[in-house]
mmCIF file of C-alpha atoms in Angstrom:
data_model
loop_
_atom_site.group_PDB
_atom_site.id
_atom_site.type_symbol
_atom_site.label_atom_id
_atom_site.label_comp_id
_atom_site.label_asym_id
_atom_site.label_seq_id
_atom_site.Cartn_x
_atom_site.Cartn_y
_atom_site.Cartn_z
ATOM 1 C CA ASP A 58 2.132 170.394 6.934
ATOM 2 C CA GLU A 59 3.516 173.366 5.021
ATOM 3 C CA GLN A 60 4.438 175.157 8.245
ATOM 4 C CA ILE A 61 6.441 172.227 9.601
ATOM 5 C CA ALA A 62 8.006 171.485 6.205
ATOM 6 C CA GLU A 63 9.151 175.106 6.011
ATOM 7 C CA GLU A 64 10.685 174.873 9.497
ATOM 8 C CA LEU A 65 12.536 171.659 8.567
ATOM 9 C CA LYS A 66 13.926 173.160 5.317
ATOM 10 C CA GLY A 67 17.645 173.725 5.344
ATOM 11 C CA GLY A 68 18.049 171.274 8.192
ATOM 12 C CA THR A 69 19.877 168.035 7.999
ATOM 13 C CA ASN A 70 18.922 165.219 5.656
ATOM 14 C CA LYS A 71 18.888 162.831 8.631
ATOM 15 C CA TYR A 72 15.157 163.425 9.002
ATOM 16 C CA ALA A 73 12.286 162.162 6.885
ATOM 17 C CA PHE A 74 8.986 164.004 7.194
ATOM 18 C CA TYR A 75 5.627 162.366 6.392
ATOM 19 C CA ASN A 76 2.200 163.998 6.366
ATOM 20 C CA TYR A 77 -1.163 162.366 7.043
ATOM 21 C CA VAL A 78 0.076 158.812 7.460
ATOM 22 C CA GLN A 79 -2.651 156.173 7.384
ATOM 23 C CA LEU A 80 -1.412 152.958 8.939
ATOM 24 C CA PRO A 81 -2.605 149.663 7.429
ATOM 25 C CA ILE A 82 -5.774 148.280 8.944
ATOM 26 C CA ALA A 83 -5.338 145.003 10.808
ATOM 27 C CA GLU A 84 -7.925 142.285 10.277
ATOM 28 C CA LYS A 85 -8.768 142.327 13.969
ATOM 29 C CA GLY A 86 -8.113 145.119 16.363
ATOM 30 C CA PRO A 87 -8.986 148.725 17.068
ATOM 31 C CA ARG A 88 -9.572 151.292 14.349
ATOM 32 C CA VAL A 89 -6.265 152.746 13.214
ATOM 33 C CA PRO A 90 -5.990 156.542 13.522
ATOM 34 C CA MET A 91 -4.325 158.767 10.953
ATOM 35 C CA LEU A 92 -1.032 160.309 12.071
ATOM 36 C CA ASP A 93 -1.030 164.064 11.403
ATOM 37 C CA HIS A 94 2.721 164.272 10.923
ATOM 38 C CA LEU A 95 5.521 161.780 11.436
ATOM 39 C CA ILE A 96 9.177 162.704 11.645
ATOM 40 C CA GLN A 97 11.698 159.907 11.270
ATOM 41 C CA ALA A 98 15.068 160.705 12.860
ATOM 42 C CA PRO A 99 18.071 158.461 13.429
ATOM 43 C CA GLU A 100 17.122 158.349 17.122
ATOM 44 C CA GLY A 101 13.507 157.341 16.598
ATOM 45 C CA PHE A 102 10.143 158.642 15.513
ATOM 46 C CA LEU A 103 8.241 161.745 16.538
ATOM 47 C CA ILE A 104 4.491 161.893 15.994
ATOM 48 C CA VAL A 105 3.274 165.488 15.881
ATOM 49 C CA GLN A 106 -0.334 166.124 16.922
ATOM 50 C CA MET A 107 -1.350 169.379 15.224
ATOM 51 C CA GLN A 108 -3.811 171.611 17.035
ATOM 52 C CA PRO A 109 -5.215 174.477 14.934
ATOM 53 C CA GLU A 110 -7.224 176.027 17.783
ATOM 54 C CA PHE A 111 -6.980 179.693 18.699
ATOM 55 C CA GLY A 112 -7.772 181.751 21.764
ATOM 56 C CA GLN A 113 -6.596 181.368 25.344
ATOM 57 C CA ILE A 114 -5.734 177.675 25.754
ATOM 58 C CA THR A 115 -4.678 176.291 29.114
ATOM 59 C CA TYR A 116 -3.495 172.923 30.320
ATOM 60 C CA ASN A 117 -3.732 172.143 34.030
ATOM 61 C CA ARG A 118 -3.908 168.781 35.801
ATOM 62 C CA ASN A 119 -4.820 166.588 32.818
ATOM 63 C CA ARG A 120 -7.390 169.050 31.506
ATOM 64 C CA TRP A 121 -7.362 171.275 28.422
ATOM 65 C CA ASN A 122 -9.543 174.403 28.253
ATOM 66 C CA ARG A 123 -10.073 177.042 25.610
ATOM 67 C CA LYS A 124 -11.545 180.498 26.120
ATOM 68 C CA VAL A 125 -12.588 182.647 23.173
ATOM 69 C CA GLY A 126 -14.703 185.743 22.824
ATOM 70 C CA ILE A 127 -18.410 185.634 21.990
ATOM 71 C CA ILE A 128 -17.871 186.495 18.310
ATOM 72 C CA GLU A 129 -15.264 183.728 17.895
ATOM 73 C CA ARG A 130 -17.525 181.311 19.761
ATOM 74 C CA ILE A 131 -20.267 181.827 17.179
ATOM 75 C CA GLY A 132 -17.729 181.065 14.441
ATOM 76 C CA LEU A 133 -16.833 177.804 16.179
ATOM 77 C CA ILE A 134 -20.342 176.376 15.930
ATOM 78 C CA GLY A 135 -20.073 173.012 14.224
ATOM 79 C CA SER A 136 -16.283 172.728 14.559
ATOM 80 C CA PRO A 137 -14.747 169.937 16.641
ATOM 81 C CA PRO A 138 -13.888 170.673 20.281
ATOM 82 C CA LEU A 139 -10.319 170.942 21.565
ATOM 83 C CA GLY A 140 -10.573 167.505 23.173
ATOM 84 C CA ASP A 141 -7.506 165.901 24.745
ATOM 85 C CA PRO A 142 -4.463 166.058 22.443
ATOM 86 C CA GLY A 143 -2.449 163.911 24.883
ATOM 87 C CA ARG A 144 -4.962 161.080 24.738
ATOM 88 C CA ALA A 145 -5.096 161.342 20.941
ATOM 89 C CA LEU A 146 -1.297 160.995 20.862
ATOM 90 C CA ASP A 147 -1.416 157.984 23.203
ATOM 91 C CA VAL A 148 -3.705 156.190 20.731
ATOM 92 C CA LYS A 149 -1.580 157.140 17.707
ATOM 93 C CA ILE A 150 1.707 156.132 19.360
ATOM 94 C CA ALA A 151 0.274 152.766 20.437
ATOM 95 C CA ALA A 152 -1.018 152.098 16.896
ATOM 96 C CA PHE A 153 2.318 153.089 15.356
ATOM 97 C CA LYS A 154 4.238 150.828 17.764
ATOM 98 C CA ARG A 155 1.919 147.933 16.852
ATOM 99 C CA TRP A 156 2.587 148.571 13.175
ATOM 100 C CA LEU A 157 6.364 148.684 13.761
ATOM 101 C CA ALA A 158 6.144 145.418 15.728
ATOM 102 C CA SER A 159 4.285 143.833 12.801
ATOM 103 C CA LEU A 160 7.368 144.682 10.684
ATOM 104 C CA GLY A 161 9.635 143.108 13.311
ATOM 105 C CA ILE A 162 10.931 146.499 14.465
ATOM 106 C CA GLU A 163 10.953 146.794 18.235
ATOM 107 C CA ASN A 164 12.791 148.708 20.907
ATOM 108 C CA VAL A 165 12.628 151.939 18.886
ATOM 109 C CA LEU A 166 11.866 155.321 20.376
ATOM 110 C CA VAL A 167 8.415 156.568 19.418
ATOM 111 C CA ASP A 168 7.578 159.883 21.042
ATOM 112 C CA GLY A 169 5.010 162.586 20.502
ATOM 113 C CA ALA A 170 4.600 166.341 20.665
ATOM 114 C CA ILE A 171 1.528 168.556 20.700
ATOM 115 C CA CYS A 172 1.968 171.415 18.249
ATOM 116 C CA PHE A 173 -0.277 174.495 18.229
ATOM 117 C CA ASN A 174 0.109 176.107 14.814
ATOM 118 C CA ASN A 175 -2.376 178.972 14.953
ATOM 119 C CA THR A 176 -0.705 182.346 15.537
ATOM 120 C CA ARG A 177 -3.808 183.414 17.490
ATOM 121 C CA ALA A 178 -3.326 180.644 20.053
ATOM 122 C CA ASN A 179 -2.052 181.732 23.436
ATOM 123 C CA VAL A 180 -1.117 178.474 25.162
ATOM 124 C CA GLU A 181 -0.420 178.390 28.894
ATOM 125 C CA VAL A 182 0.843 175.161 30.444
ATOM 126 C CA MET A 183 0.257 175.211 34.206
ATOM 127 C CA SER A 184 1.225 171.625 35.069
ATOM 128 C CA GLU A 185 3.346 168.917 33.427
ATOM 129 C CA PRO A 186 1.589 167.728 30.234
ATOM 130 C CA PRO A 187 1.901 164.134 29.015
ATOM 131 C CA TYR A 188 3.796 165.337 25.914
ATOM 132 C CA PRO A 189 5.780 168.479 25.116
ATOM 133 C CA VAL A 190 3.640 171.394 23.952
ATOM 134 C CA ILE A 191 5.312 173.418 21.209
ATOM 135 C CA ASN A 192 4.460 175.668 18.297
ATOM 136 C CA HIS A 193 5.567 174.928 14.756
ATOM 137 C CA HIS A 194 8.486 177.384 15.010
ATOM 138 C CA GLU A 195 9.989 175.254 17.797
ATOM 139 C CA ILE A 196 9.993 171.902 15.978
ATOM 140 C CA VAL A 197 13.645 171.996 14.854
ATOM 141 C CA ASP A 198 14.845 173.030 18.317
ATOM 142 C CA TYR A 199 12.724 170.275 19.848
ATOM 143 C CA LEU A 200 14.280 167.685 17.509
ATOM 144 C CA ARG A 201 17.787 168.897 18.419
ATOM 145 C CA ASP A 202 16.980 168.722 22.138
ATOM 146 C CA MET A 203 15.474 165.247 21.690
ATOM 147 C CA THR A 204 18.654 164.081 19.913
ATOM 148 C CA ALA A 205 20.922 165.533 22.616
ATOM 149 C CA GLU A 206 18.827 163.968 25.390
ATOM 150 C CA ILE A 207 18.834 160.544 23.722
ATOM 151 C CA ASN A 208 22.577 160.672 23.099
ATOM 152 C CA ALA A 209 23.190 161.698 26.729
ATOM 153 C CA THR A 210 21.164 158.743 28.071
ATOM 154 C CA GLU A 211 22.436 156.178 25.560
ATOM 155 C CA GLY A 212 23.216 152.892 27.248
ATOM 156 C CA GLU A 213 20.561 153.362 29.911
ATOM 157 C CA SER A 214 17.146 151.714 29.665
ATOM 158 C CA SER A 215 16.229 153.712 26.570
ATOM 159 C CA PRO A 216 15.313 152.144 23.215
ATOM 160 C CA THR A 217 18.399 150.869 21.441
ATOM 161 C CA THR A 218 17.439 150.448 17.791
ATOM 162 C CA ARG A 219 18.550 153.410 15.713
ATOM 163 C CA ILE A 220 16.661 154.304 12.541
ATOM 164 C CA THR A 221 19.293 153.671 9.900
ATOM 165 C CA GLY A 222 19.850 151.372 6.932
ATOM 166 C CA GLU A 223 17.387 148.499 6.737
ATOM 167 C CA VAL A 224 15.100 149.802 9.516
ATOM 168 C CA ARG A 225 14.801 153.158 7.719
ATOM 169 C CA SER A 226 14.049 151.427 4.411
ATOM 170 C CA ASN A 227 11.442 149.105 5.959
ATOM 171 C CA THR A 228 9.517 151.924 7.589
ATOM 172 C CA HIS A 229 9.712 154.130 4.518
#
């Protein structure tokens, strides 16, 4: 959270940044996951899935792999596996969209990004991942690119509700 907050410092005040967001639990329904980081922009929401792993990390054809040396492997005993960050984001985005719908907010862009924040991570993407894979130093550039892309496609079949005024207050 400190790394991303530092990257967002000095940027525009159009963004709101939230850490470790726990959505309300519905009476019936699936367990609600915690959102690592949520960035609210005028164009929509970005859920950032933080990945603290290190070593040689590859993504190829819907599969994540991590290779580390024998010494590092011993240090990883008992720590959670890399898993599938894309699937974790799918679950979080779906839960967040359900929560927005419960507030009457629909047709809003909710996107995700996988962010590796360990300087010892060497990430190689060999095929198209389900979400952009970035490091924490690229978050501001990613937000700018996302804004430019949304503005370029405005009027097409993209979400139309912008996060301003009442919508911004309701989600805050």
